[in-house]
Coordinates of C-alpha atoms in Angstrom, one line a residue:
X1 CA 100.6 109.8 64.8
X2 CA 99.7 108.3 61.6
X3 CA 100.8 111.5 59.6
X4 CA 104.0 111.2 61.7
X5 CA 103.2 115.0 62.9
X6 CA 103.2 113.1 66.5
X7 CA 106.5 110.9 66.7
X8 CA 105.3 106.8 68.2
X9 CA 107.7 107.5 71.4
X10 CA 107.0 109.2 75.0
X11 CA 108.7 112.3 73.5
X12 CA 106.3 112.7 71.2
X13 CA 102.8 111.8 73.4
X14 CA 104.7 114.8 75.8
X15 CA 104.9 117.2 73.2
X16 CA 101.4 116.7 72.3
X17 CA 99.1 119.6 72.5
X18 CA 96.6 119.8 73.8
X19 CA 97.8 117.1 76.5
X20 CA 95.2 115.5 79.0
X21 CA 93.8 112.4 79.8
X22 CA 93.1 111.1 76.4
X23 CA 96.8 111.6 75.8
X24 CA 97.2 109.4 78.7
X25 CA 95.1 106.7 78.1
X26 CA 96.2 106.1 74.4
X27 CA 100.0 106.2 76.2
X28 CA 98.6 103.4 78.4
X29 CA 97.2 101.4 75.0
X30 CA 100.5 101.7 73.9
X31 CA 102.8 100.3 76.5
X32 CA 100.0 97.7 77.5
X33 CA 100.4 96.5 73.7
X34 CA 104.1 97.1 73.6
X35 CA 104.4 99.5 71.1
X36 CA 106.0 102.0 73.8
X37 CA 108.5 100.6 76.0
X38 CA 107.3 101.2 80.0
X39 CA 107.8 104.3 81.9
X40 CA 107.6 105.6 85.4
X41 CA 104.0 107.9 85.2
X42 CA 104.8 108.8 88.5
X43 CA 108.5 110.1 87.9
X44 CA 107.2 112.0 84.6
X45 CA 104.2 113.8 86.4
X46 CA 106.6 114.7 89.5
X47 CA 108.7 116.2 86.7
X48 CA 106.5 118.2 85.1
X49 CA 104.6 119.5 88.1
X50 CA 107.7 120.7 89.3
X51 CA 108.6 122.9 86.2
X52 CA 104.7 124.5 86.6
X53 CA 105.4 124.9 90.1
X54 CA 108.4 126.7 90.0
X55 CA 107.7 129.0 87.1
X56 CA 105.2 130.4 89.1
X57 CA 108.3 131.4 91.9
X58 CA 109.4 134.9 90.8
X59 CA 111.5 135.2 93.7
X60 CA 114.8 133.0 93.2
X61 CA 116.2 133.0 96.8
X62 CA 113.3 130.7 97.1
X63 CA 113.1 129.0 93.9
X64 CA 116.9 128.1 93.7
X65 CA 117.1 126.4 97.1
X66 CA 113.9 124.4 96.2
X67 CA 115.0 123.2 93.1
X68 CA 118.0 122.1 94.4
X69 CA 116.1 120.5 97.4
X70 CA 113.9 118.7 94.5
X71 CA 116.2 117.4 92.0
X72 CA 119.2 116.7 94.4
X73 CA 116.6 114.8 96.9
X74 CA 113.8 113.8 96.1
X75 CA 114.1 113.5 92.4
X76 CA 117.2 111.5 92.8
X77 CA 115.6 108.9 95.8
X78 CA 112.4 108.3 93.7
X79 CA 114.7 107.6 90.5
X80 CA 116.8 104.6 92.6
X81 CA 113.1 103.2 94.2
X82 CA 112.1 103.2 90.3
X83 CA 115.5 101.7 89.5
X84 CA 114.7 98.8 91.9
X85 CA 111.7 98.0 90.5
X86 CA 109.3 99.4 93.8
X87 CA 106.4 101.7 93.3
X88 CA 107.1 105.4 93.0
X89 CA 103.5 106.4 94.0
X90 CA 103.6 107.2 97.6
X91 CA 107.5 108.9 97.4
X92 CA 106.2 111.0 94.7
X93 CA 102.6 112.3 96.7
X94 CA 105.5 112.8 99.9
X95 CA 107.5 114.9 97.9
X96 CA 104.9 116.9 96.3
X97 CA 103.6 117.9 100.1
X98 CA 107.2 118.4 101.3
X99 CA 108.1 120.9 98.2
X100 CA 104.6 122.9 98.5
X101 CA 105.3 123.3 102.4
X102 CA 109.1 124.4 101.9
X103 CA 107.6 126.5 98.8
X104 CA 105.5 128.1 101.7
X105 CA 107.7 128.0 104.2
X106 CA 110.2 130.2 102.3
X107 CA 107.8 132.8 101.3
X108 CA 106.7 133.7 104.7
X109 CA 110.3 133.8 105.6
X110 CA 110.9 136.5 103.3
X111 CA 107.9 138.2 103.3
X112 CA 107.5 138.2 107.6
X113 CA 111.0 138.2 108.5
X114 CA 113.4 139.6 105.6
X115 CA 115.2 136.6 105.9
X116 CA 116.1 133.4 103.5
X117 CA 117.0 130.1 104.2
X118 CA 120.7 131.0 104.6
X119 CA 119.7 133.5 107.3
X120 CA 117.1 131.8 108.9
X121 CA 117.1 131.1 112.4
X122 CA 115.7 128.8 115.1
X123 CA 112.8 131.0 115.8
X124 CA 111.5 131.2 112.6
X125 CA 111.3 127.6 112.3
X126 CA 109.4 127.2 115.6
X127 CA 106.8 130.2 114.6
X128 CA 106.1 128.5 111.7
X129 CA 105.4 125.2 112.9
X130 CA 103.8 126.1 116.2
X131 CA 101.5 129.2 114.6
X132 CA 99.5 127.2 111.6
X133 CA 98.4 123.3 110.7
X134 CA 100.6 120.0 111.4
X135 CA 101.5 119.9 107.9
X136 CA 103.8 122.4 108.7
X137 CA 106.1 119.8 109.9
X138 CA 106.6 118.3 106.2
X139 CA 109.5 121.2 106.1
X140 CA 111.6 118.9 108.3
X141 CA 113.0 116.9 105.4
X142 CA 114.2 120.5 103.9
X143 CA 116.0 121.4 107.0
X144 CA 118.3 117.9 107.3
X145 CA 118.9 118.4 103.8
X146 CA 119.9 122.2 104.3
X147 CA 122.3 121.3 107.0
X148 CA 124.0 118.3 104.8
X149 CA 124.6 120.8 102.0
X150 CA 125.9 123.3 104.5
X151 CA 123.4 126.1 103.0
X152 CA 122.4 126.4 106.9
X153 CA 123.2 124.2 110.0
X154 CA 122.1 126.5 112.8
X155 CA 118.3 125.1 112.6
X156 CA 116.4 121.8 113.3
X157 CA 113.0 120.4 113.3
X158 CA 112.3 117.2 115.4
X159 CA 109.5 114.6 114.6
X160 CA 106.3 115.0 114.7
X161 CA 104.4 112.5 116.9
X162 CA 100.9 111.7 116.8
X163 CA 98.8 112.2 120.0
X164 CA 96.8 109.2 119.4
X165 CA 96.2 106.4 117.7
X166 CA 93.3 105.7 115.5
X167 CA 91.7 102.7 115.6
X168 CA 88.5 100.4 116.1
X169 CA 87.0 97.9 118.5
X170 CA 87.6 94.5 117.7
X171 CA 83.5 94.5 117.0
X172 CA 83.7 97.3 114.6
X173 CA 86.6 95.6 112.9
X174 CA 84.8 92.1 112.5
X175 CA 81.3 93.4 112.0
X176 CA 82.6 95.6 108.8
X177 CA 84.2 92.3 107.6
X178 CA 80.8 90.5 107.9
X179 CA 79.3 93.0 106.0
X180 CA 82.1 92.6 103.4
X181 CA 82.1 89.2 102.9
X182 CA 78.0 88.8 103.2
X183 CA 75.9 92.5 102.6
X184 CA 75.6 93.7 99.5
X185 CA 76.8 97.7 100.4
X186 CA 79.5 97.7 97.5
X187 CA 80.1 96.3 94.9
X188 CA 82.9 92.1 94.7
X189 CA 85.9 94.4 94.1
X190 CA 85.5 96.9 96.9
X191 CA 84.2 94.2 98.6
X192 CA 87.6 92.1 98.5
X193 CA 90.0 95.2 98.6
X194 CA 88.2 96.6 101.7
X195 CA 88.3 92.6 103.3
X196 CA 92.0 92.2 102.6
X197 CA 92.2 95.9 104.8
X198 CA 90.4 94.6 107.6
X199 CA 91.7 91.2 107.5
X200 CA 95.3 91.1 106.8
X201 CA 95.9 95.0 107.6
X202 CA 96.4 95.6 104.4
X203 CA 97.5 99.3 103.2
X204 CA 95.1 100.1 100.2
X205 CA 98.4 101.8 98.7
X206 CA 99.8 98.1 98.6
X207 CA 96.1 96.3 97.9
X208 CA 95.4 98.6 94.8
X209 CA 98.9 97.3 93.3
X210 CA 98.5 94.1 93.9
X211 CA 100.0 91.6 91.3
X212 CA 98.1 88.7 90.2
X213 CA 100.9 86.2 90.4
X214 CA 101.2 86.8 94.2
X215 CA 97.6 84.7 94.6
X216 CA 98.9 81.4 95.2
X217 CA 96.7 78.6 94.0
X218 CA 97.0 75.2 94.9
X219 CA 95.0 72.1 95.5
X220 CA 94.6 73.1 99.3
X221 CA 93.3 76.4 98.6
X222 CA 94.3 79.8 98.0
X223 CA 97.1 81.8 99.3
X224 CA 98.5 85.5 99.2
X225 CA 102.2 86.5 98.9
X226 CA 102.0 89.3 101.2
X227 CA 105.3 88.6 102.7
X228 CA 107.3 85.2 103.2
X229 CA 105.5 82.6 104.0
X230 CA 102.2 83.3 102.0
X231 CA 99.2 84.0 104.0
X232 CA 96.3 81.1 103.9
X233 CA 93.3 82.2 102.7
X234 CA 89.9 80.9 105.1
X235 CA 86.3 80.5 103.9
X236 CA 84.2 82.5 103.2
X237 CA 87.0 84.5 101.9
X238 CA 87.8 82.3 99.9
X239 CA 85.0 82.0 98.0
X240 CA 85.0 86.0 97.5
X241 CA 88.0 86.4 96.2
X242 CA 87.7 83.5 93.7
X243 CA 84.6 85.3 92.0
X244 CA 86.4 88.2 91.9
X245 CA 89.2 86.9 89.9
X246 CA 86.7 85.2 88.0
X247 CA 85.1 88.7 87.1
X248 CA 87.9 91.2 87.2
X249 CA 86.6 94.0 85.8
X250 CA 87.9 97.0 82.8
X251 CA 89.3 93.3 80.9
X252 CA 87.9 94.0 77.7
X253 CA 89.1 95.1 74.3
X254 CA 92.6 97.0 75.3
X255 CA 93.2 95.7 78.6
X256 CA 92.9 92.0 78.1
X257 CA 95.9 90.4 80.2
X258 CA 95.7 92.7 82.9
X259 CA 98.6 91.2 85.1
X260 CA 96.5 93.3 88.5
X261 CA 94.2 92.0 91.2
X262 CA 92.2 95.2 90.8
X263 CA 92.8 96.3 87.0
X264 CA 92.3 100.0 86.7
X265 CA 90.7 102.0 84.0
X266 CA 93.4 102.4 81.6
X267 CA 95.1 99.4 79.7
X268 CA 97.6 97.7 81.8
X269 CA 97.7 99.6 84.7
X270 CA 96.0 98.9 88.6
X271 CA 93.4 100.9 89.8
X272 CA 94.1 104.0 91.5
X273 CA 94.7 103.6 95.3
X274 CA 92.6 107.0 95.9
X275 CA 89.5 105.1 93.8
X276 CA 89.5 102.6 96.3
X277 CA 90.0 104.9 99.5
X278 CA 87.2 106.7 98.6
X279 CA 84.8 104.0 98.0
X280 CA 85.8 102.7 101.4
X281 CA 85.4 105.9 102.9
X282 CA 81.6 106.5 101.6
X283 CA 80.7 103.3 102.6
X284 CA 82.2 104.5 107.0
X285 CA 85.1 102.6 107.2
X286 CA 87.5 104.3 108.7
X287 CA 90.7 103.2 106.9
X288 CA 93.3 104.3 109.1
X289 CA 91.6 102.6 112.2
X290 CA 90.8 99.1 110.5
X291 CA 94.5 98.7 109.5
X292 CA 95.3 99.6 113.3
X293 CA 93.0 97.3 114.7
X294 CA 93.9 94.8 112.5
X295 CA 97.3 94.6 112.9
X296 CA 96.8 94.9 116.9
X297 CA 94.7 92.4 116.6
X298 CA 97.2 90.3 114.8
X299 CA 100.3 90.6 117.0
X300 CA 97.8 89.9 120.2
X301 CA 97.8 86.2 118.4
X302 CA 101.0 85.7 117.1
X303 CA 104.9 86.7 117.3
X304 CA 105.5 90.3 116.2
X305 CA 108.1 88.9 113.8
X306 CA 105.8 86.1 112.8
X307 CA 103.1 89.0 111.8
X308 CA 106.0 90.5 110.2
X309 CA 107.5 88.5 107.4
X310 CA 103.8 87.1 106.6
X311 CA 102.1 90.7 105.7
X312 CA 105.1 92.4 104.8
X313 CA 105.6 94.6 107.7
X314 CA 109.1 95.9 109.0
X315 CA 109.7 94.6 112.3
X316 CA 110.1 97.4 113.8
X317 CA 106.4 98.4 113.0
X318 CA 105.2 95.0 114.0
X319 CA 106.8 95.0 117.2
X320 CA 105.5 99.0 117.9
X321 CA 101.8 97.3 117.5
X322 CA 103.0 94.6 119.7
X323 CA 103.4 96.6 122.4
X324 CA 100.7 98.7 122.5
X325 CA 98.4 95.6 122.2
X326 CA 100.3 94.9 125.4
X327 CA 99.6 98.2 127.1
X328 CA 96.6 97.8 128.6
X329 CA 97.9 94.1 129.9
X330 CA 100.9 95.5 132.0
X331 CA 98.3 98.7 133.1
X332 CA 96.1 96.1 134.4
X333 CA 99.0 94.5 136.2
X334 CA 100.2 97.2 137.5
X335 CA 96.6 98.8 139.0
X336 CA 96.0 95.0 140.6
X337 CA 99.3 95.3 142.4
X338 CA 98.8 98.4 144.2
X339 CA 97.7 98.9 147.8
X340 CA 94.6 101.3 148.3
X341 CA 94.0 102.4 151.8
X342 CA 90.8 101.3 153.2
X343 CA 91.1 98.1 151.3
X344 CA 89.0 99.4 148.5

């Protein structure tokens, strides 16, 4: 860069062989410090793991509907979530699954059944999603977009719904946050990220990225923006979370003025939501369940809309907690209502 054989822009950093992480990291020095204006990671690395993707698809009666399906779909929904301003991560990682399983998809099509996705028909789909693993089903999104662009309209895939539910007792849930807020199992940032899971329901997708300038401090204590009002937060968390803002760590040298709760490794960014879902993991939470629990938990206590605007839940996934939290209420109704001959 200093010979000017690698031009100061994004352009340049891309060009860059050979590319890898120390490429990244000096990209991330850059921006931090301003000397490269910001960009979407996520949108470039969707990009170019698209183009490796595809090259690798000789056949193009699969590779030209998928591309399509890419850049006319997905590619254009993440640009407008990056347009207004919301994270790119998780629309990126769906997309990714949803283009491997139509890439897979399409080749058994043609290699089982002669046919593309202009021939296919109803049984096909149903073979394929009934025969192998539920991430089968990611090929649903494919199949509403094939019948918008009228490439085929004779074939449909419904939801897929869960069979259960995870989630925890209500002793599980409060023991782990005991042994958050008091053992000494991980180490204060896990130990906050992992509290604010099992605590406020908190996805670790939304935790990791966490801004700074959403913790609310006044004279009467702390407070989250999680939604609208912000949340109150109680002793001993308190406490916690104050000592970890106190010690944020990866601060030093380039990534002074990290505007994150949980700075990451590289200058200016957050730490990566998988760092923190597999630290939470090792230690036996199970993630999935807590925020379940938690959230049940919640609505039990307090209006499902309520619950809603404070943690920044939709309504409509408030109030589908809400009433399974009720479930076993109106079962219990119901059983003490019914007439048993013999009396018993």
């Amino acid at each position: 860069m200093a010979s000017g054989a690698t031009a100061l822009t994004h352009e340049g950093l891309d060009a860059y062989e050979p590319t890898g992480r120390h490429v990244e990291h000096l990209r991330s020095i850059l921006i931090h410090h301003k000397a490269l204006p910001p960009r979407d990671k996520y949108i470039a690395y969707f990009t170019r793991w698209l183009e490796d993707k595809l090259a690798a698809v000789e056949n193009d009666e699969i590779k030209r509907p998928v591309r399509q399906f890419a850049t006319w779909h997905h590619l254009r929904r993440i640009n407008e979530l990056a347009l207004a301003g919301k994270s790119t991560r998780g629309p990126v990682h769906s997309s990714k699954q949803e283009i491997t399983e139509t890439l897979r998809f399409l080749a058994w099509l043609a290699a089982e059944q002669g046919r593309t996705i202009e021939t296919c028909v109803q049984q096909d789909v149903d073979q394929w999603v009934t025969t192998g693993p539920t991430t089968r089903h990611a090929i649903r999104t494919f199949l509403i977009w094939a019948a918008k662009s009228r490439i085929n309209r004779s074939v449909t895939l419904g939801f897929r719904h869960a069979r259960s539910v995870r989630q925890l007792t209500q002793e599980e849930r409060l023991a782990w946050i005991r042994e958050l807020l008091q053992g000494d199992s991980e180490s204060l940032p896990y130990r906050v990220a992992g509290t604010l899971l099992l605590l406020y329901a908190q996805p670790l997708v939304k935790v990791a990225e966490f801004p700074m300038e959403k913790v609310v401090i006044t004279p009467d204590g702390l407070s989250l923006q999680l939604g609208d009002p912000p949340s109150p937060v109680p002793e001993p968390f308190s406490a916690l979370l104050r000592e970890h803002i106190s010690r944020r760590p990866n601060l030093r040298t380039t990534g002074a003025g990290s505007p994150w709760l949980f700075p990451g490794y590289r200058p200016g960014e957050h730490i990566h939501p998988n760092t923190l879902m597999d630290r939470l993991r090792t230690l036996g939470i199970d993630l999935l369940g807590a925020r379940n629990t938690a959230l049940r938990e919640l609505v039990a206590q307090v209006p499902a809309p309520v619950v809603a605007e404070m943690l920044g839940y939709s309504n409509q996934v408030a109030q589908k907690h809400a009433d399974l939290a009720a479930e076993p209420f109106s079962r219990y109704a119901v059983l003490t209502n019914l007439k048993i001959p013999g009396g018993k």
